[in-house]
Amino acid sequence: MNVLEVVSLEKRYKEKLAVENISFQLKSGACTALLGPNGAGKTTTLNMLAGLIKPTAGKIMTPDAPDDIREMIGYLPQYPAFFEWMTGKEYLIFSGEISGMKKGDAESRAGELITLVGLEEGKNRKVGQYSGGMKQRLGIAQALIHNPKLIILDEPVSALDPFGRREVLDLLNTLKKETTILFSTHILNDAEQICEDVLFLHEGVLIEQGAIQEVKARHHNSRLTLYFNENSNKFIPHLMEKDWIHNLIANGNQVSFEVGDLERDRARIFTLISENGWGVTKFDSGEQSLEEVFMEVMKK
């Protein structure tokens, strides 16, 4: 089941088309990363989904079709603003009340979220005394205060130090068991760690999307690499005579090449090494990372 469906969404600012005819679905209970370089249109897209700016064209649809889509969405901007003179607990209660919750319900929900995001020790401290990681966790709690079906986070870890970044990523890993998450980032490794699905945005155009493993499979590079215990030149003629080895590249003790069927041809290479008694110290047939796939897609 989908929690949100986007159809032919566009945003134009005078002569500039910031987001161009994008369509995608967000699966209920999934964590999806919106990926792209700076200026790709990520923030504009998220702002349209969150109801902060109006699309020039297209539709944003939900199964329940609430009168105001913002009722079902929690949102954390890239640079959240806080009332720094409030305590963390006071801020969450205040956020709940302006979302339409009764004070008692807001207090109860604030207590739950303080525990969930790991702010028990800091709940009675003023927000101005919080670290960057604590503020981001508080911001995520604020996005969750009204029990939304979807939370949208714009670059939630980009401004954090490594410790704060790890805290927030661990929190998102926990939260994805509870709700649907869409977050933007240009850090591909973060997306690969915690997401099931990805959207690649480039110059306002959605150029790739789907489950991470499916996206990787579509851009799979069947390249094997052998590391010899001596210069690889003497082995190259034997490899090049095989019609199933292509685009061979040699570099010192290392030689890499493409094959047609990774599983079948990996077994062939093992046989070749064994029959000839080659001194191979290392063998790589590693899967491409999401970052490698992203860079490949961006070059096209």
mmCIF file of C-alpha atoms in Angstrom:
data_model
loop_
_atom_site.group_PDB
_atom_site.id
_atom_site.type_symbol
_atom_site.label_atom_id
_atom_site.label_comp_id
_atom_site.label_asym_id
_atom_site.label_seq_id
_atom_site.Cartn_x
_atom_site.Cartn_y
_atom_site.Cartn_z
ATOM 1 C CA MET A 1 0.000 0.000 0.000
ATOM 2 C CA ASN A 2 1.216 3.500 -0.806
ATOM 3 C CA VAL A 3 1.037 6.318 1.721
ATOM 4 C CA LEU A 4 1.593 8.962 -0.978
ATOM 5 C CA GLU A 5 1.519 9.134 -4.774
ATOM 6 C CA VAL A 6 3.034 11.943 -6.823
ATOM 7 C CA VAL A 7 1.937 12.400 -10.438
ATOM 8 C CA SER A 8 3.592 14.763 -12.966
ATOM 9 C CA LEU A 9 4.671 17.251 -10.288
ATOM 10 C CA GLU A 10 6.283 20.494 -11.457
ATOM 11 C CA LYS A 11 7.432 23.749 -9.945
ATOM 12 C CA ARG A 12 8.338 26.761 -12.048
ATOM 13 C CA TYR A 13 9.843 30.040 -10.836
ATOM 14 C CA LYS A 14 9.349 32.518 -13.703
ATOM 15 C CA GLU A 15 11.607 31.151 -16.457
ATOM 16 C CA LYS A 16 13.258 28.466 -14.320
ATOM 17 C CA LEU A 17 11.720 24.996 -14.081
ATOM 18 C CA ALA A 18 12.987 23.832 -10.674
ATOM 19 C CA VAL A 19 11.164 20.479 -10.686
ATOM 20 C CA GLU A 20 10.087 18.905 -13.960
ATOM 21 C CA ASN A 21 7.290 16.357 -14.347
ATOM 22 C CA ILE A 22 8.280 13.932 -11.582
ATOM 23 C CA SER A 23 6.156 10.940 -10.564
ATOM 24 C CA PHE A 24 6.744 8.403 -7.801
ATOM 25 C CA GLN A 25 5.081 6.506 -4.971
ATOM 26 C CA LEU A 26 6.012 6.186 -1.307
ATOM 27 C CA LYS A 27 5.310 2.749 0.117
ATOM 28 C CA SER A 28 3.737 2.613 3.556
ATOM 29 C CA GLY A 29 6.287 1.657 6.205
ATOM 30 C CA ALA A 30 9.307 2.180 3.937
ATOM 31 C CA CYS A 31 12.254 4.528 4.306
ATOM 32 C CA THR A 32 12.993 6.384 1.065
ATOM 33 C CA ALA A 33 15.939 8.665 0.286
ATOM 34 C CA LEU A 34 15.671 11.562 -2.154
ATOM 35 C CA LEU A 35 19.188 11.830 -3.563
ATOM 36 C CA GLY A 36 20.827 14.477 -5.676
ATOM 37 C CA PRO A 37 23.579 17.101 -5.758
ATOM 38 C CA ASN A 38 23.059 20.603 -4.409
ATOM 39 C CA GLY A 39 20.600 22.473 -6.613
ATOM 40 C CA ALA A 40 18.913 19.306 -7.895
ATOM 41 C CA GLY A 41 15.478 20.375 -6.618
ATOM 42 C CA LYS A 42 15.307 18.225 -3.490
ATOM 43 C CA THR A 43 14.167 20.950 -1.088
ATOM 44 C CA THR A 44 11.635 22.305 -3.582
ATOM 45 C CA THR A 45 10.175 18.815 -3.984
ATOM 46 C CA LEU A 46 9.935 18.246 -0.228
ATOM 47 C CA ASN A 47 8.368 21.666 0.320
ATOM 48 C CA MET A 48 5.647 20.821 -2.204
ATOM 49 C CA LEU A 49 4.970 17.478 -0.539
ATOM 50 C CA ALA A 50 4.805 19.130 2.883
ATOM 51 C CA GLY A 51 2.306 21.707 1.624
ATOM 52 C CA LEU A 52 4.647 24.657 2.133
ATOM 53 C CA ILE A 53 4.644 25.742 -1.518
ATOM 54 C CA LYS A 54 2.102 25.141 -4.271
ATOM 55 C CA PRO A 55 3.074 23.054 -7.297
ATOM 56 C CA THR A 56 2.820 24.696 -10.705
ATOM 57 C CA ALA A 57 1.356 21.461 -12.064
ATOM 58 C CA GLY A 58 0.734 17.863 -11.048
ATOM 59 C CA LYS A 59 -0.955 16.013 -8.210
ATOM 60 C CA ILE A 60 -0.047 14.793 -4.731
ATOM 61 C CA MET A 61 -2.484 12.065 -3.709
ATOM 62 C CA THR A 62 -3.065 10.013 -0.570
ATOM 63 C CA PRO A 63 -5.321 6.971 -0.046
ATOM 64 C CA ASP A 64 -7.343 8.694 2.692
ATOM 65 C CA ALA A 65 -7.463 12.039 0.835
ATOM 66 C CA PRO A 66 -7.619 14.335 3.916
ATOM 67 C CA ASP A 67 -8.862 17.882 3.406
ATOM 68 C CA ASP A 68 -5.398 19.155 4.276
ATOM 69 C CA ILE A 69 -2.512 16.826 3.406
ATOM 70 C CA ARG A 70 -0.440 18.477 6.133
ATOM 71 C CA GLU A 71 -2.523 16.623 8.734
ATOM 72 C CA MET A 72 -0.819 13.349 7.797
ATOM 73 C CA ILE A 73 2.718 14.721 7.379
ATOM 74 C CA GLY A 74 5.423 15.646 9.860
ATOM 75 C CA TYR A 75 8.149 17.905 8.481
ATOM 76 C CA LEU A 76 11.658 18.892 9.538
ATOM 77 C CA PRO A 77 13.366 21.563 7.385
ATOM 78 C CA GLN A 78 17.091 21.550 6.718
ATOM 79 C CA TYR A 79 17.632 24.472 9.099
ATOM 80 C CA PRO A 80 14.984 24.147 11.832
ATOM 81 C CA ALA A 81 14.292 27.102 14.111
ATOM 82 C CA PHE A 82 13.616 26.602 17.815
ATOM 83 C CA PHE A 83 12.512 28.768 20.713
ATOM 84 C CA GLU A 84 15.824 28.371 22.481
ATOM 85 C CA TRP A 85 14.517 29.766 25.772
ATOM 86 C CA MET A 86 12.097 26.815 26.052
ATOM 87 C CA THR A 87 13.104 23.453 27.457
ATOM 88 C CA GLY A 88 12.970 20.487 25.100
ATOM 89 C CA LYS A 89 9.836 19.191 26.797
ATOM 90 C CA GLU A 90 8.114 22.591 26.678
ATOM 91 C CA TYR A 91 8.910 22.912 22.993
ATOM 92 C CA LEU A 92 7.326 19.548 22.159
ATOM 93 C CA ILE A 93 4.190 20.313 24.178
ATOM 94 C CA PHE A 94 3.926 23.684 22.440
ATOM 95 C CA SER A 95 4.353 21.992 19.035
ATOM 96 C CA GLY A 96 1.600 19.531 19.881
ATOM 97 C CA GLU A 97 -0.801 22.266 20.919
ATOM 98 C CA ILE A 98 -0.292 24.328 17.753
ATOM 99 C CA SER A 99 -0.923 21.099 15.809
ATOM 100 C CA GLY A 100 -4.389 21.006 17.378
ATOM 101 C CA MET A 101 -3.758 18.553 20.221
ATOM 102 C CA LYS A 102 -5.260 19.008 23.673
ATOM 103 C CA LYS A 103 -2.676 19.977 26.269
ATOM 104 C CA GLY A 104 -2.945 16.679 28.150
ATOM 105 C CA ASP A 105 -2.502 14.686 24.949
ATOM 106 C CA ALA A 106 0.436 16.866 23.921
ATOM 107 C CA GLU A 107 2.109 16.337 27.315
ATOM 108 C CA SER A 108 1.635 12.577 27.092
ATOM 109 C CA ARG A 109 2.913 12.385 23.525
ATOM 110 C CA ALA A 110 5.888 14.629 24.364
ATOM 111 C CA GLY A 111 6.887 12.209 27.116
ATOM 112 C CA GLU A 112 6.732 9.257 24.718
ATOM 113 C CA LEU A 113 8.812 11.028 22.104
ATOM 114 C CA ILE A 114 11.443 12.256 24.554
ATOM 115 C CA THR A 115 12.077 8.615 25.419
ATOM 116 C CA LEU A 116 11.971 7.514 21.776
ATOM 117 C CA VAL A 117 14.556 10.054 20.577
ATOM 118 C CA GLY A 118 16.794 9.668 23.626
ATOM 119 C CA LEU A 119 16.420 13.108 25.219
ATOM 120 C CA GLU A 120 15.416 12.065 28.749
ATOM 121 C CA GLU A 121 18.498 13.629 30.335
ATOM 122 C CA GLY A 122 18.080 16.883 28.439
ATOM 123 C CA LYS A 123 14.306 17.293 28.484
ATOM 124 C CA ASN A 124 14.377 20.026 31.159
ATOM 125 C CA ARG A 125 17.363 21.883 29.701
ATOM 126 C CA LYS A 126 16.851 24.918 27.504
ATOM 127 C CA VAL A 127 17.076 24.123 23.795
ATOM 128 C CA GLY A 128 19.764 26.799 23.420
ATOM 129 C CA GLN A 129 22.078 24.532 25.440
ATOM 130 C CA TYR A 130 21.546 21.525 23.153
ATOM 131 C CA SER A 131 24.221 20.141 20.819
ATOM 132 C CA GLY A 132 23.537 19.950 17.088
ATOM 133 C CA GLY A 133 22.641 16.271 17.319
ATOM 134 C CA MET A 134 20.251 16.880 20.218
ATOM 135 C CA LYS A 135 18.516 19.664 18.291
ATOM 136 C CA GLN A 136 18.028 17.402 15.285
ATOM 137 C CA ARG A 137 16.564 14.669 17.501
ATOM 138 C CA LEU A 138 14.258 17.259 19.061
ATOM 139 C CA GLY A 139 13.274 18.401 15.568
ATOM 140 C CA ILE A 140 12.434 14.835 14.572
ATOM 141 C CA ALA A 141 10.349 14.462 17.740
ATOM 142 C CA GLN A 142 8.511 17.671 16.804
ATOM 143 C CA ALA A 143 7.792 16.207 13.341
ATOM 144 C CA LEU A 144 6.289 13.136 15.034
ATOM 145 C CA ILE A 145 4.237 14.943 17.689
ATOM 146 C CA HIS A 146 0.855 14.587 15.939
ATOM 147 C CA ASN A 147 1.345 10.919 14.945
ATOM 148 C CA PRO A 148 1.783 11.544 11.205
ATOM 149 C CA LYS A 149 1.676 8.717 8.674
ATOM 150 C CA LEU A 150 4.705 10.181 6.889
ATOM 151 C CA ILE A 151 7.660 12.212 8.110
ATOM 152 C CA ILE A 152 9.663 14.324 5.662
ATOM 153 C CA LEU A 153 13.192 15.344 6.648
ATOM 154 C CA ASP A 154 15.306 17.731 4.578
ATOM 155 C CA GLU A 155 19.046 16.939 4.893
ATOM 156 C CA PRO A 156 18.680 15.817 8.536
ATOM 157 C CA VAL A 157 22.389 15.026 9.065
ATOM 158 C CA SER A 158 24.259 17.323 6.664
ATOM 159 C CA ALA A 159 25.195 19.950 9.280
ATOM 160 C CA LEU A 160 26.167 17.509 12.046
ATOM 161 C CA ASP A 161 29.545 16.297 13.257
ATOM 162 C CA PRO A 162 30.228 12.521 12.968
ATOM 163 C CA PHE A 163 28.846 11.803 16.444
ATOM 164 C CA GLY A 164 25.633 13.763 15.902
ATOM 165 C CA ARG A 165 25.242 12.209 12.462
ATOM 166 C CA ARG A 166 25.532 8.713 13.902
ATOM 167 C CA GLU A 167 22.950 9.521 16.593
ATOM 168 C CA VAL A 168 20.399 10.725 14.038
ATOM 169 C CA LEU A 169 20.985 7.817 11.624
ATOM 170 C CA ASP A 170 20.519 5.337 14.460
ATOM 171 C CA LEU A 171 17.293 7.124 15.399
ATOM 172 C CA LEU A 172 16.008 6.947 11.812
ATOM 173 C CA ASN A 173 16.789 3.234 11.773
ATOM 174 C CA THR A 174 14.534 2.866 14.812
ATOM 175 C CA LEU A 175 11.801 5.170 13.499
ATOM 176 C CA LYS A 176 11.409 3.377 10.178
ATOM 177 C CA LYS A 177 9.839 0.487 12.095
ATOM 178 C CA GLU A 178 7.143 2.880 13.319
ATOM 179 C CA THR A 179 6.321 5.158 10.376
ATOM 180 C CA THR A 180 7.036 6.001 6.733
ATOM 181 C CA ILE A 181 10.107 8.195 6.179
ATOM 182 C CA LEU A 182 11.211 10.336 3.243
ATOM 183 C CA PHE A 183 14.468 12.220 3.674
ATOM 184 C CA SER A 184 16.791 14.073 1.354
ATOM 185 C CA THR A 185 20.549 13.773 1.391
ATOM 186 C CA HIS A 186 23.598 14.041 -0.835
ATOM 187 C CA ILE A 187 25.469 11.514 1.338
ATOM 188 C CA LEU A 188 24.891 8.247 -0.521
ATOM 189 C CA ASN A 189 26.311 6.011 2.197
ATOM 190 C CA ASP A 190 23.671 7.224 4.660
ATOM 191 C CA ALA A 191 20.891 6.251 2.274
ATOM 192 C CA GLU A 192 22.396 2.829 1.642
ATOM 193 C CA GLN A 193 22.611 2.154 5.381
ATOM 194 C CA ILE A 194 18.999 2.797 6.318
ATOM 195 C CA CYS A 195 16.742 3.016 3.234
ATOM 196 C CA GLU A 196 14.802 0.485 1.217
ATOM 197 C CA ASP A 197 14.003 2.798 -1.710
ATOM 198 C CA VAL A 198 15.753 5.680 -3.475
ATOM 199 C CA LEU A 199 14.855 8.537 -5.810
ATOM 200 C CA PHE A 200 17.633 10.113 -7.921
ATOM 201 C CA LEU A 201 16.958 13.767 -8.757
ATOM 202 C CA HIS A 202 19.163 15.744 -11.160
ATOM 203 C CA GLU A 203 18.445 19.276 -12.369
ATOM 204 C CA GLY A 204 14.811 18.887 -11.355
ATOM 205 C CA VAL A 205 14.327 15.620 -13.249
ATOM 206 C CA LEU A 206 13.771 12.223 -11.608
ATOM 207 C CA ILE A 207 16.301 10.071 -13.469
ATOM 208 C CA GLU A 208 16.130 6.831 -11.458
ATOM 209 C CA GLN A 209 13.977 5.324 -8.706
ATOM 210 C CA GLY A 210 13.106 2.063 -6.996
ATOM 211 C CA ALA A 211 14.290 -0.384 -4.357
ATOM 212 C CA ILE A 212 18.038 -0.053 -3.765
ATOM 213 C CA GLN A 213 18.810 -3.611 -4.866
ATOM 214 C CA GLU A 214 16.693 -3.216 -8.004
ATOM 215 C CA VAL A 215 18.437 0.051 -8.894
ATOM 216 C CA LYS A 216 21.830 -1.590 -8.395
ATOM 217 C CA ALA A 217 20.773 -4.549 -10.546
ATOM 218 C CA ARG A 218 19.742 -2.253 -13.405
ATOM 219 C CA HIS A 219 23.203 -0.696 -13.439
ATOM 220 C CA HIS A 220 25.148 -3.803 -12.532
ATOM 221 C CA ASN A 221 28.760 -3.822 -13.619
ATOM 222 C CA SER A 222 30.010 -7.412 -14.018
ATOM 223 C CA ARG A 223 33.710 -6.650 -13.537
ATOM 224 C CA LEU A 224 36.177 -9.012 -11.903
ATOM 225 C CA THR A 225 39.596 -8.026 -10.558
ATOM 226 C CA LEU A 226 42.572 -10.330 -9.968
ATOM 227 C CA TYR A 227 45.606 -9.390 -7.859
ATOM 228 C CA PHE A 228 48.718 -11.452 -8.712
ATOM 229 C CA ASN A 229 51.865 -11.982 -6.647
ATOM 230 C CA GLU A 230 53.920 -10.699 -9.607
ATOM 231 C CA ASN A 231 53.439 -8.390 -12.597
ATOM 232 C CA SER A 232 50.258 -9.296 -14.445
ATOM 233 C CA ASN A 233 51.717 -8.927 -17.972
ATOM 234 C CA LYS A 234 52.553 -12.631 -18.308
ATOM 235 C CA PHE A 235 48.948 -13.620 -17.568
ATOM 236 C CA ILE A 236 47.244 -11.179 -19.940
ATOM 237 C CA PRO A 237 47.606 -13.308 -23.148
ATOM 238 C CA HIS A 238 45.942 -16.272 -21.428
ATOM 239 C CA LEU A 239 43.040 -14.100 -20.297
ATOM 240 C CA MET A 240 42.594 -12.295 -23.610
ATOM 241 C CA GLU A 241 42.212 -15.535 -25.551
ATOM 242 C CA LYS A 242 38.969 -16.227 -23.668
ATOM 243 C CA ASP A 243 35.979 -14.951 -25.653
ATOM 244 C CA TRP A 244 33.989 -14.381 -22.451
ATOM 245 C CA ILE A 245 36.492 -11.814 -21.107
ATOM 246 C CA HIS A 246 36.076 -8.215 -22.312
ATOM 247 C CA ASN A 247 37.528 -4.728 -21.723
ATOM 248 C CA LEU A 248 40.596 -5.956 -19.876
ATOM 249 C CA ILE A 249 42.621 -3.353 -17.963
ATOM 250 C CA ALA A 250 46.046 -4.133 -16.468
ATOM 251 C CA ASN A 251 47.867 -2.105 -13.836
ATOM 252 C CA GLY A 252 51.007 -3.593 -12.298
ATOM 253 C CA ASN A 253 50.069 -6.729 -10.370
ATOM 254 C CA GLN A 254 46.370 -6.069 -10.914
ATOM 255 C CA VAL A 255 44.130 -6.906 -13.852
ATOM 256 C CA SER A 256 40.392 -6.282 -14.183
ATOM 257 C CA PHE A 257 37.905 -7.210 -16.892
ATOM 258 C CA GLU A 258 34.210 -7.490 -17.651
ATOM 259 C CA VAL A 259 32.321 -10.762 -18.062
ATOM 260 C CA GLY A 260 28.884 -11.617 -19.391
ATOM 261 C CA ASP A 261 27.563 -13.695 -16.494
ATOM 262 C CA LEU A 262 29.122 -12.926 -13.129
ATOM 263 C CA GLU A 263 28.297 -16.211 -11.375
ATOM 264 C CA ARG A 264 29.200 -18.486 -14.301
ATOM 265 C CA ASP A 265 32.371 -16.644 -15.265
ATOM 266 C CA ARG A 266 33.598 -16.305 -11.715
ATOM 267 C CA ALA A 267 33.632 -20.131 -11.572
ATOM 268 C CA ARG A 268 35.514 -20.188 -14.889
ATOM 269 C CA ILE A 269 38.174 -17.871 -13.478
ATOM 270 C CA PHE A 270 38.622 -20.078 -10.400
ATOM 271 C CA THR A 271 39.162 -23.058 -12.723
ATOM 272 C CA LEU A 272 41.653 -21.101 -14.837
ATOM 273 C CA ILE A 273 43.646 -20.069 -11.764
ATOM 274 C CA SER A 274 43.705 -23.623 -10.424
ATOM 275 C CA GLU A 275 44.652 -25.317 -13.713
ATOM 276 C CA ASN A 276 47.523 -22.905 -14.395
ATOM 277 C CA GLY A 277 48.777 -22.614 -10.828
ATOM 278 C CA TRP A 278 48.645 -18.818 -10.916
ATOM 279 C CA GLY A 279 49.709 -16.947 -7.809
ATOM 280 C CA VAL A 280 46.594 -14.894 -7.100
ATOM 281 C CA THR A 281 46.634 -13.098 -3.753
ATOM 282 C CA LYS A 282 43.212 -11.480 -3.974
ATOM 283 C CA PHE A 283 40.045 -11.772 -6.057
ATOM 284 C CA ASP A 284 37.318 -9.106 -6.223
ATOM 285 C CA SER A 285 33.854 -9.332 -7.700
ATOM 286 C CA GLY A 286 32.289 -6.802 -5.381
ATOM 287 C CA GLU A 287 28.863 -5.296 -5.906
ATOM 288 C CA GLN A 288 28.764 -1.643 -6.877
ATOM 289 C CA SER A 289 27.947 0.716 -4.050
ATOM 290 C CA LEU A 290 24.969 3.024 -4.322
ATOM 291 C CA GLU A 291 27.415 5.912 -4.732
ATOM 292 C CA GLU A 292 29.043 4.220 -7.743
ATOM 293 C CA VAL A 293 25.633 3.645 -9.328
ATOM 294 C CA PHE A 294 24.656 7.258 -8.618
ATOM 295 C CA MET A 295 27.807 8.618 -10.263
ATOM 296 C CA GLU A 296 27.260 6.371 -13.284
ATOM 297 C CA VAL A 297 23.660 7.543 -13.705
ATOM 298 C CA MET A 298 24.614 11.214 -13.310
ATOM 299 C CA LYS A 299 27.145 10.967 -16.158
ATOM 300 C CA LYS A 300 24.547 9.747 -18.664
#
